[in-house]
PDB file of C-alpha atoms in Angstrom:
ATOM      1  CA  UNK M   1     126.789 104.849  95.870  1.00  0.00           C
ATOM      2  CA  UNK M   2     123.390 103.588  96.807  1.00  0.00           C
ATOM      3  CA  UNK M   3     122.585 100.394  99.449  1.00  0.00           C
ATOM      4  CA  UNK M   4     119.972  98.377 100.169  1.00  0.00           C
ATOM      5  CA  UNK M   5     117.983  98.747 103.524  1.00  0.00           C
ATOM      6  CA  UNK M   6     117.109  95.471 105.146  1.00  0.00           C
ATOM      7  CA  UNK M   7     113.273  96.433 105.574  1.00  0.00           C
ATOM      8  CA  UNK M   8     112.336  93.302 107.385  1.00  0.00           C
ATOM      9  CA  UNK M   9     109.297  93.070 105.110  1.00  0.00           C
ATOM     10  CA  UNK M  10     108.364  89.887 102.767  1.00  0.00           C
ATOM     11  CA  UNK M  11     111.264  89.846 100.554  1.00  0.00           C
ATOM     12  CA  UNK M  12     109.643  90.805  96.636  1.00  0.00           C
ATOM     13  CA  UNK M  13     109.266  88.717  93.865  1.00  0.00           C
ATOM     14  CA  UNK M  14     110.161  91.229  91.323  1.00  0.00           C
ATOM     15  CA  UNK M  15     113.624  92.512  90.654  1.00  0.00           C
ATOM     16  CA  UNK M  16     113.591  95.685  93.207  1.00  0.00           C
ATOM     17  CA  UNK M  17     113.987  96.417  96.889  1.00  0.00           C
ATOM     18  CA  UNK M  18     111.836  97.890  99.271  1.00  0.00           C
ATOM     19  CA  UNK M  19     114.278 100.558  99.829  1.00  0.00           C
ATOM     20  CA  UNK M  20     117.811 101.801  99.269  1.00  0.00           C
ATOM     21  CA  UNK M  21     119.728 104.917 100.445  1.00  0.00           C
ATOM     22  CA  UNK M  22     121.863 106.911  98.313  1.00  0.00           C
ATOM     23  CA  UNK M  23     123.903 109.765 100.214  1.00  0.00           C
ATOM     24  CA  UNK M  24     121.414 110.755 103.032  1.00  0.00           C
ATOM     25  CA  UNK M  25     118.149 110.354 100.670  1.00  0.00           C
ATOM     26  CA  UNK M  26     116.050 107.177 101.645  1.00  0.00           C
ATOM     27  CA  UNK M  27     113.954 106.491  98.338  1.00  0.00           C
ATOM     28  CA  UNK M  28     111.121 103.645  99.202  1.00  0.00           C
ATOM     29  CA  UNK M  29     107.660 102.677  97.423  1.00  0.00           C
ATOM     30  CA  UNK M  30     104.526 101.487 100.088  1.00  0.00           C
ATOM     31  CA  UNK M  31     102.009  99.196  99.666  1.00  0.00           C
ATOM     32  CA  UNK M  32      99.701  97.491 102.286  1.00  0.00           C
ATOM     33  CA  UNK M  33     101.669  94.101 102.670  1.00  0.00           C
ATOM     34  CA  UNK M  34     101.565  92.393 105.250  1.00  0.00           C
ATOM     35  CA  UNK M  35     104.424  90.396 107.457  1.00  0.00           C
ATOM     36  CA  UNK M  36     103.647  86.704 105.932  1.00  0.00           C
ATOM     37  CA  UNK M  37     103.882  88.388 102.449  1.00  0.00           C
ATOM     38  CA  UNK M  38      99.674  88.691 101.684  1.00  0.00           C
ATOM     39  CA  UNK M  39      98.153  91.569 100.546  1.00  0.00           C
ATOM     40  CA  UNK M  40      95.602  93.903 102.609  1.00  0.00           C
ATOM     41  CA  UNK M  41      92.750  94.416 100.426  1.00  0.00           C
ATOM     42  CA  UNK M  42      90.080  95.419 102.763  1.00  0.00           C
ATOM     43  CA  UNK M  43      88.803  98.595 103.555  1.00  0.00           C
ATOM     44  CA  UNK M  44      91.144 102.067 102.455  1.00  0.00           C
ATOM     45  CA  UNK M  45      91.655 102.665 105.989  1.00  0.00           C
ATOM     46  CA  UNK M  46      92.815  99.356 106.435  1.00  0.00           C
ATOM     47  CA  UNK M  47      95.164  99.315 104.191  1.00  0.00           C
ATOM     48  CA  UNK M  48      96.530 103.130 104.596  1.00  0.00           C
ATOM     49  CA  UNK M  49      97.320 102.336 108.072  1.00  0.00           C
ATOM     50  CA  UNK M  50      98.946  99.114 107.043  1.00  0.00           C
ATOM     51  CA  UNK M  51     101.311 100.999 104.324  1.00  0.00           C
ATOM     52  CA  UNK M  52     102.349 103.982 106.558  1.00  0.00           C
ATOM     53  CA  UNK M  53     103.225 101.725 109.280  1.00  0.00           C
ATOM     54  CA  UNK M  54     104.722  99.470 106.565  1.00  0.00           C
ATOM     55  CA  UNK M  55     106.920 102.907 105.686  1.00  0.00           C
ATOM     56  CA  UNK M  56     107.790 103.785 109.494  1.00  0.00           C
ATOM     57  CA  UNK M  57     109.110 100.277 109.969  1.00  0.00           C
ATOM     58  CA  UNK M  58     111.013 100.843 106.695  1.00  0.00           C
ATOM     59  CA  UNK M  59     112.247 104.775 107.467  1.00  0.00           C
ATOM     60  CA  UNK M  60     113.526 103.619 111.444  1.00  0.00           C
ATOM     61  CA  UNK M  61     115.623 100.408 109.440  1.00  0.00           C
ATOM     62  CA  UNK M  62     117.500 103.279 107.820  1.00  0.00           C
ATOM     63  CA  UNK M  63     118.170 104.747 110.646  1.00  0.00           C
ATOM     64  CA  UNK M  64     115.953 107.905 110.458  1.00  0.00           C
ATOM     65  CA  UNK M  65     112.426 108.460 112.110  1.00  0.00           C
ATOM     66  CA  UNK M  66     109.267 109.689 110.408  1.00  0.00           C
ATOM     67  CA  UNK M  67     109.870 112.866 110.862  1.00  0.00           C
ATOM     68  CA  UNK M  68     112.572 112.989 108.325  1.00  0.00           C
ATOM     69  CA  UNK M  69     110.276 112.019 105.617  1.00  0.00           C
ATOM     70  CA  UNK M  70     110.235 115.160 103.256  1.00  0.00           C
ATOM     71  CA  UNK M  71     107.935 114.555 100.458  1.00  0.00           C
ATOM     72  CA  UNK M  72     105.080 111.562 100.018  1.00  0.00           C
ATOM     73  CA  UNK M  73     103.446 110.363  96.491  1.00  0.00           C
ATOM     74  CA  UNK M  74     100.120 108.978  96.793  1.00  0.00           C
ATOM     75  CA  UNK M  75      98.427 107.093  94.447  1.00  0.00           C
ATOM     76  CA  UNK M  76      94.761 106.024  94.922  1.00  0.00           C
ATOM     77  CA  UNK M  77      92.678 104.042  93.070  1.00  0.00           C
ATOM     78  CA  UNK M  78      89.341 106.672  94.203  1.00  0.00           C
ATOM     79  CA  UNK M  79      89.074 110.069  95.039  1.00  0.00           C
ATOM     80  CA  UNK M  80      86.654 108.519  98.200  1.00  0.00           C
ATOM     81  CA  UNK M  81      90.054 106.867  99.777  1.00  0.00           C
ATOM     82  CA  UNK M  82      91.476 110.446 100.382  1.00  0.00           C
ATOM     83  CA  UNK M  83      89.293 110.710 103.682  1.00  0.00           C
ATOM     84  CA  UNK M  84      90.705 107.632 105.159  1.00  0.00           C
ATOM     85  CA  UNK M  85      94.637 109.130 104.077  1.00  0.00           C
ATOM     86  CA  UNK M  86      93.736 112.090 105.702  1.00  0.00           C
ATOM     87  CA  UNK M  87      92.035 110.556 108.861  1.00  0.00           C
ATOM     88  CA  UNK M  88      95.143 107.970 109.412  1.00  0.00           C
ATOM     89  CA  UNK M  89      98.179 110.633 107.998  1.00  0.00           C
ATOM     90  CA  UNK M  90      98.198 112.637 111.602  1.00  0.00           C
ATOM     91  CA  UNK M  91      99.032 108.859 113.517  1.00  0.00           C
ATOM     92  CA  UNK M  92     101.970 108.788 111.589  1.00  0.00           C
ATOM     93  CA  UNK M  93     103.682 112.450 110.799  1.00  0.00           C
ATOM     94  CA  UNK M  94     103.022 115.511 112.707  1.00  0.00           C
ATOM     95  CA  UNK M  95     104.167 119.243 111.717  1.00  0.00           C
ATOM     96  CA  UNK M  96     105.662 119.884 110.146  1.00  0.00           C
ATOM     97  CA  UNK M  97     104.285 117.764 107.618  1.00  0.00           C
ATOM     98  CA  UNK M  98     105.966 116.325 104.450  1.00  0.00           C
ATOM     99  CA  UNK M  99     105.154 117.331 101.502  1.00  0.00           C
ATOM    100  CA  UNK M 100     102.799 115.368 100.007  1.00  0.00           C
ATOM    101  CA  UNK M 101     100.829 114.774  96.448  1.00  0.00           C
ATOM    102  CA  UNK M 102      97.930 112.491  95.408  1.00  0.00           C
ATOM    103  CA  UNK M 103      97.242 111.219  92.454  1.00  0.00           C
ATOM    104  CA  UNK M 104      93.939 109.438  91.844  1.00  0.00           C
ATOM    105  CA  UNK M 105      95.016 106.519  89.057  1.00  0.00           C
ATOM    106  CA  UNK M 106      92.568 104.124  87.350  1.00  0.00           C
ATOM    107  CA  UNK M 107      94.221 101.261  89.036  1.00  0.00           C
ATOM    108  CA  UNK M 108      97.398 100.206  90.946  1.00  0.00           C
ATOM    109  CA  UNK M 109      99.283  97.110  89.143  1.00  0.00           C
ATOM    110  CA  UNK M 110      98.633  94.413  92.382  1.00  0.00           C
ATOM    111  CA  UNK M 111      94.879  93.591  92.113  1.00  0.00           C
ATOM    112  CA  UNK M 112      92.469  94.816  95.200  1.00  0.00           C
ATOM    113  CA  UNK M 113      95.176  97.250  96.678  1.00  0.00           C
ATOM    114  CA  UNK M 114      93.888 100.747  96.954  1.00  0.00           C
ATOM    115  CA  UNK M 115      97.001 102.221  97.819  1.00  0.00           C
ATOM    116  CA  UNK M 116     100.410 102.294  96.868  1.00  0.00           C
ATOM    117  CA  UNK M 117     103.290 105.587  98.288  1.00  0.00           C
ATOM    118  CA  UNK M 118     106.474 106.671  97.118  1.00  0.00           C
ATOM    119  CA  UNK M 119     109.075 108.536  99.733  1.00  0.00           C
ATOM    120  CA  UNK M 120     111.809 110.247  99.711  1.00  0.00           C
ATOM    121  CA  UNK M 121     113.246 110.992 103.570  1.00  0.00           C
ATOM    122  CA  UNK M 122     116.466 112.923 104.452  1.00  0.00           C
ATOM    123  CA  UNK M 123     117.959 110.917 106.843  1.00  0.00           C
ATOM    124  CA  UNK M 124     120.525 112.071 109.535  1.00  0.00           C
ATOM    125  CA  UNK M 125     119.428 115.987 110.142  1.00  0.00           C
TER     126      UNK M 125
END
């Protein structure tokens, strides 16, 4: 049986949540958002630090903390935004790190984002 987390960000206008729970696995997707429901889409740092803080805020309303995040999807629209990830990624998980995988993609579907995560946490270790 799965539930909805009540993220506390802009509530979406597609058909999905921000995140739901199903046994002690937190599934979530990221994206730089911001609290009055506009989009970030300035610089890659910017907007990295806006989704990861965007996924701790999400992570600690299911009850868990960062470091129970256990594996990270990146998507980036340009090899070039990996140095920003990797600059910002220490603010927000330290080791042992979650696994993590990029994928550089042609474009995300919200125009002038750069990034976009999915995450799967274990809560309640």
């Amino acid at each position: 049986m799965k539930r909805v987390v009540e993220t506390g960000l802009p509530k979406l206008k597609a058909p999905l949540e921000w995140a739901t729970v199903a046994g002690n696995v937190l599934y979530t997707a990221q994206i730089p958002i911001r609290a009055d429901g506009s989009l970030e889409t300035g610089d890659a740092r910017t907007q990295v630090d806006l989704t990861l803080a965007n996924l701790k805020k999400t992570v600690e309303a299911a009850g868990g903390t960062m470091a129970d995040v256990a594996q990270v999807l990146v998507y980036l629209t340009g090899a070039e935004h990996a140095a920003a990830l990797n600059e910002i990624w220490p603010r927000y998980f330290s080791a042992p790190y979650p696994n993590r995988a990029t994928v550089i993609v042609s474009a995300l579907v919200v125009p002038g984002i750069v990034v976009e995560m999915v995450v799967h946490a274990h809560l309640g270790r």
